Short mmCIF file of C-alpha atoms and ligand atoms in Angstrom, two decimals:
data_model
loop_
_atom_site.label_atom_id
_atom_site.label_comp_id
_atom_site.label_asym_id
_atom_site.label_seq_id
_atom_site.Cartn_x
_atom_site.Cartn_y
_atom_site.Cartn_z
CA MET A 1 0.00 0.00 0.00
CA ILE A 2 1.27 3.49 -0.87
CA THR A 3 1.50 5.89 2.08
CA VAL A 4 1.76 9.64 1.44
CA HIS A 5 3.43 11.49 4.30
CA HIS A 6 1.44 14.65 3.85
CA LEU A 7 2.47 17.96 5.38
CA ASN A 8 -0.47 20.35 5.56
CA ASN A 9 -0.47 23.13 2.98
CA SER A 10 2.48 21.86 0.96
CA ARG A 11 3.87 20.31 -2.20
CA SER A 12 2.55 16.91 -1.19
CA GLN A 13 -0.85 18.14 -2.39
CA ARG A 14 0.55 17.46 -5.87
CA VAL A 15 1.17 13.81 -4.98
CA LEU A 16 -2.38 13.40 -3.66
CA TRP A 17 -3.66 14.87 -6.93
CA LEU A 18 -1.56 12.46 -9.00
CA LEU A 19 -2.80 9.50 -6.95
CA GLU A 20 -6.39 10.63 -7.47
CA GLU A 21 -5.74 10.82 -11.24
CA ILE A 22 -4.30 7.30 -11.12
CA GLY A 23 -7.10 5.91 -8.96
CA THR A 24 -4.88 3.45 -7.10
CA PRO A 25 -5.51 2.89 -3.35
CA TYR A 26 -3.31 4.85 -0.96
CA GLU A 27 -3.34 6.12 2.59
CA ILE A 28 -2.37 9.51 3.99
CA LYS A 29 -0.35 10.09 7.14
CA PHE A 30 -0.88 13.70 8.21
CA TYR A 31 1.81 16.02 9.61
CA GLN A 32 1.23 19.60 10.76
CA ARG A 33 3.61 22.51 10.29
CA ASN A 34 4.82 24.36 13.37
CA PRO A 35 2.54 27.44 13.27
CA ALA A 36 5.38 29.77 14.36
CA THR A 37 8.18 28.58 12.08
CA MET A 38 6.05 26.88 9.39
CA LEU A 39 8.61 24.04 9.45
CA ALA A 40 7.65 20.38 9.29
CA PRO A 41 7.48 18.48 12.61
CA PRO A 42 10.54 16.36 13.60
CA GLU A 43 8.53 13.11 13.12
CA LEU A 44 9.02 13.52 9.35
CA ARG A 45 12.76 12.97 9.82
CA ALA A 46 11.96 9.45 10.95
CA VAL A 47 10.62 8.82 7.44
CA HIS A 48 13.40 10.60 5.51
CA PRO A 49 16.53 12.32 6.91
CA LEU A 50 15.65 15.73 5.42
CA GLY A 51 12.20 15.75 7.03
CA LYS A 52 10.59 17.46 4.03
CA SER A 53 7.32 16.74 2.36
CA PRO A 54 6.35 15.04 0.13
CA VAL A 55 7.68 11.61 0.98
CA ILE A 56 5.96 8.38 0.08
CA THR A 57 6.52 4.83 1.18
CA ASP A 58 5.51 1.89 -0.96
CA GLY A 59 6.26 -1.61 0.26
CA GLY A 60 9.83 -1.41 1.55
CA ARG A 61 10.69 1.71 -0.46
CA THR A 62 10.88 5.31 0.73
CA ILE A 63 10.84 7.94 -2.01
CA ALA A 64 11.37 11.68 -1.47
CA GLU A 65 11.50 14.72 -3.79
CA SER A 66 8.34 15.56 -5.78
CA GLY A 67 9.85 14.91 -9.20
CA ALA A 68 11.25 11.51 -8.18
CA ILE A 69 7.94 10.56 -6.54
CA ILE A 70 5.98 11.52 -9.64
CA GLU A 71 8.35 9.55 -11.89
CA TYR A 72 8.09 6.53 -9.59
CA LEU A 73 4.29 6.61 -9.41
CA VAL A 74 3.87 7.15 -13.16
CA ASP A 75 6.40 4.45 -14.08
CA ASN A 76 4.84 1.91 -11.73
CA TYR A 77 1.14 2.77 -11.74
CA ALA A 78 0.24 5.12 -14.60
CA PRO A 79 2.38 4.89 -17.76
CA HIS A 80 -0.51 6.60 -19.60
CA LEU A 81 0.42 9.84 -17.79
CA LYS A 82 3.72 10.18 -19.66
CA PRO A 83 4.36 10.50 -23.41
CA THR A 84 5.74 7.62 -25.47
CA GLU A 85 9.48 6.91 -25.16
CA GLY A 86 11.60 8.43 -27.93
CA THR A 87 9.20 11.26 -28.85
CA SER A 88 9.85 14.99 -28.51
CA GLU A 89 6.89 15.08 -26.09
CA ARG A 90 8.74 12.62 -23.84
CA LEU A 91 11.79 14.89 -23.83
CA ALA A 92 9.54 17.83 -22.93
CA TYR A 93 7.97 15.72 -20.16
CA THR A 94 11.37 15.09 -18.54
CA TYR A 95 12.29 18.74 -18.97
CA TRP A 96 9.19 20.19 -17.24
CA LEU A 97 9.36 17.56 -14.52
CA HIS A 98 12.81 18.91 -13.59
CA TYR A 99 12.22 22.56 -14.48
CA ALA A 100 9.39 23.01 -11.94
CA GLU A 101 11.57 22.50 -8.86
CA GLY A 102 15.00 23.16 -10.38
CA SER A 103 14.34 26.49 -12.12
CA ALA A 104 10.84 27.86 -11.54
CA MET A 105 10.64 27.45 -7.76
CA PRO A 106 13.91 29.10 -6.55
CA PRO A 107 12.94 32.72 -7.36
CA LEU A 108 9.43 32.14 -5.98
CA LEU A 109 10.90 30.78 -2.77
CA LEU A 110 13.22 33.80 -2.52
CA LYS A 111 10.19 36.05 -2.98
CA LEU A 112 8.49 34.34 -0.05
CA ILE A 113 11.58 34.54 2.17
CA PHE A 114 12.15 38.23 1.49
CA SER A 115 8.46 39.01 2.01
CA ARG A 116 8.85 37.61 5.53
CA ILE A 117 11.43 40.28 6.35
CA TYR A 118 8.54 42.74 6.43
CA ARG A 119 6.86 40.77 9.19
CA ALA A 120 10.01 39.77 11.10
CA PRO A 121 9.96 40.71 14.79
CA VAL A 122 13.11 42.89 14.78
CA PRO A 123 13.89 46.10 16.70
CA TRP A 124 12.40 49.14 14.96
CA LEU A 125 15.84 50.70 14.43
CA VAL A 126 16.94 47.75 12.29
CA ARG A 127 13.63 47.38 10.44
CA PRO A 128 14.33 49.96 7.67
CA ILE A 129 17.65 48.27 6.86
CA GLY A 130 16.00 44.88 6.46
CA ARG A 131 13.29 46.35 4.29
CA ALA A 132 15.78 48.21 2.11
CA ILE A 133 17.69 44.95 1.50
CA ALA A 134 14.45 43.11 0.67
CA ASN A 135 13.32 45.87 -1.70
CA GLY A 136 16.70 45.87 -3.46
CA MET A 137 16.74 42.08 -3.86
CA ASN A 138 13.17 42.07 -5.16
CA ALA A 139 13.71 44.87 -7.65
CA ARG A 140 17.12 43.75 -8.94
CA PHE A 141 16.99 39.97 -8.92
CA ILE A 142 13.81 38.28 -7.81
CA ASP A 143 11.04 40.10 -9.69
CA PRO A 144 12.95 40.13 -13.02
CA ALA A 145 13.69 36.39 -12.64
CA ILE A 146 10.03 35.59 -11.93
CA LYS A 147 8.96 37.69 -14.93
CA LEU A 148 11.41 35.86 -17.19
CA HIS A 149 10.03 32.48 -16.11
CA LEU A 150 6.39 33.50 -16.34
CA ASP A 151 6.91 34.90 -19.85
CA TYR A 152 8.65 31.68 -20.85
CA MET A 153 5.86 29.50 -19.50
CA GLU A 154 3.17 31.72 -21.04
CA ASN A 155 4.89 31.42 -24.44
CA THR A 156 5.07 27.64 -24.06
CA LEU A 157 1.32 27.39 -23.52
CA ALA A 158 0.70 29.66 -26.51
CA THR A 159 1.43 26.70 -28.79
CA SER A 160 0.02 23.76 -26.82
CA GLU A 161 -2.72 23.12 -24.29
CA TRP A 162 -0.46 21.26 -21.85
CA PHE A 163 3.23 21.63 -21.10
CA THR A 164 4.29 18.61 -23.11
CA GLY A 165 1.81 19.04 -25.98
CA ALA A 166 -1.80 18.05 -26.60
CA GLN A 167 -1.82 15.34 -23.90
CA PHE A 168 -2.26 16.01 -20.16
CA THR A 169 0.69 14.38 -18.37
CA ALA A 170 2.14 14.16 -14.88
CA ALA A 171 4.50 17.01 -15.86
CA ASP A 172 1.44 19.29 -15.75
CA ILE A 173 0.85 18.14 -12.18
CA GLN A 174 4.45 18.94 -11.31
CA MET A 175 4.13 22.37 -12.97
CA SER A 176 1.02 23.23 -10.96
CA PHE A 177 2.94 24.16 -7.81
CA PRO A 178 5.15 26.95 -9.22
CA LEU A 179 2.18 28.38 -11.10
CA GLU A 180 -0.07 28.32 -8.06
CA ALA A 181 2.74 29.86 -6.01
CA ALA A 182 3.18 32.55 -8.67
CA ALA A 183 -0.55 33.26 -8.67
CA MET A 184 -0.42 33.55 -4.88
CA ARG A 185 2.70 35.67 -4.48
CA GLY A 186 4.62 36.07 -7.74
CA GLY A 187 2.48 38.39 -9.82
CA LEU A 188 0.77 35.84 -12.07
CA ASN A 189 -2.50 37.41 -13.22
CA GLU A 190 -4.70 37.98 -16.30
CA SER A 191 -1.79 39.62 -18.12
CA ARG A 192 -0.73 36.00 -18.77
CA PRO A 193 -3.99 34.44 -19.96
CA LYS A 194 -2.57 31.09 -21.10
CA LEU A 195 -1.21 30.36 -17.63
CA MET A 196 -4.45 31.53 -15.99
CA ARG A 197 -6.48 29.20 -18.27
CA PHE A 198 -4.08 26.37 -17.39
CA LEU A 199 -4.81 26.92 -13.69
CA GLU A 200 -8.56 26.97 -14.39
CA ARG A 201 -8.33 23.71 -16.35
CA ILE A 202 -6.41 21.87 -13.64
CA HIS A 203 -8.63 23.21 -10.85
CA ALA A 204 -11.70 21.88 -12.69
CA ARG A 205 -10.35 18.31 -12.85
CA PRO A 206 -12.32 15.95 -10.59
CA ALA A 207 -9.08 14.35 -9.33
CA TYR A 208 -7.70 17.77 -8.34
CA MET A 209 -10.86 18.55 -6.39
CA ALA A 210 -10.84 15.11 -4.74
CA SER A 211 -7.23 15.65 -3.63
CA LEU A 212 -8.13 18.99 -2.03
CA ALA A 213 -10.94 17.33 -0.10
CA LYS A 214 -8.49 14.74 1.22
CA GLY A 215 -5.42 16.94 1.83
CA GLY A 216 -7.06 19.84 3.63
CA LEU A 217 -6.34 23.57 3.47
CA TYR A 218 -3.94 24.45 0.64
CA GLU A 219 -2.66 28.02 0.57
CA LEU A 220 0.90 27.50 -0.63
CA LEU A 221 3.41 28.64 1.89
CA ALA A 222 6.85 27.13 1.36
N1 GSH B 301 12.24 20.13 -3.91
C1 GSH B 301 11.56 19.44 -2.83
C2 GSH B 301 11.11 20.50 -1.81
C3 GSH B 301 10.55 19.87 -0.54
C4 GSH B 301 10.10 20.97 0.42
O1 GSH B 301 10.81 21.97 0.65
N2 GSH B 301 8.91 20.78 1.01
C5 GSH B 301 8.38 21.76 1.92
C6 GSH B 301 6.86 21.75 1.82
S1 GSH B 301 6.24 22.44 0.36
C7 GSH B 301 8.68 21.40 3.36
O2 GSH B 301 8.78 20.24 3.68
N3 GSH B 301 8.75 22.44 4.20
C8 GSH B 301 8.85 22.29 5.62
C9 GSH B 301 10.26 22.27 6.13
O3 GSH B 301 11.19 22.61 5.37
O4 GSH B 301 10.44 21.94 7.31
C10 GSH B 301 10.38 18.66 -3.41
O5 GSH B 301 9.87 19.07 -4.45
O6 GSH B 301 10.01 17.62 -2.85
#
């Protein structure tokens, strides 16, 4: 039996969605973030040394890292959710599976971290310095990087309905997290209609809705 070690409000929502698309039985073990630090509880380190979510266990195997989990689940339970070997769509599938966490997420994570400087409990004398650093980082590095990525993704969806082509694949599931994070905090809006329609299409999928019902509140923190 597959067990999803599910941290509330996190990337493991993607794994629940994939499992709902597949329709294979699985169970969820719930973990709650520390409300002050937003970090995962130490119990997750008993499952995997990094203590991050998602992690799944299946039989004797423990698999961490969203992209690796998605590859494992698709290879073993849902080959129909990846394009045929040897095609350009298959190459695109591998690319977007890696791109989501390797390239799209880092600037969005930086955006989140620097936004927290505004709320950090620091002495008022130091506060303007922290804010000036955050403003400079946002203006010079983070916002331009996010714009570059959003333009790139918008252009990709100008020529195909899904990231790998005409077929919905697990790479679209992997790509959902950076796009939802961008919609939440990275400036994704109606100025990029292809990406907004993508989000509407995935949110309307019955499996996506079923995964939300099972995983609980999902507001995309870190
Ligand atoms: N690249 C990893 C990122 C894993 C990750 O950072 N997960 C976050 C949840 S979205 C987490 O566990 N945060 C809590 C913590 O770091 O303690 C993946 O895609 O699996």
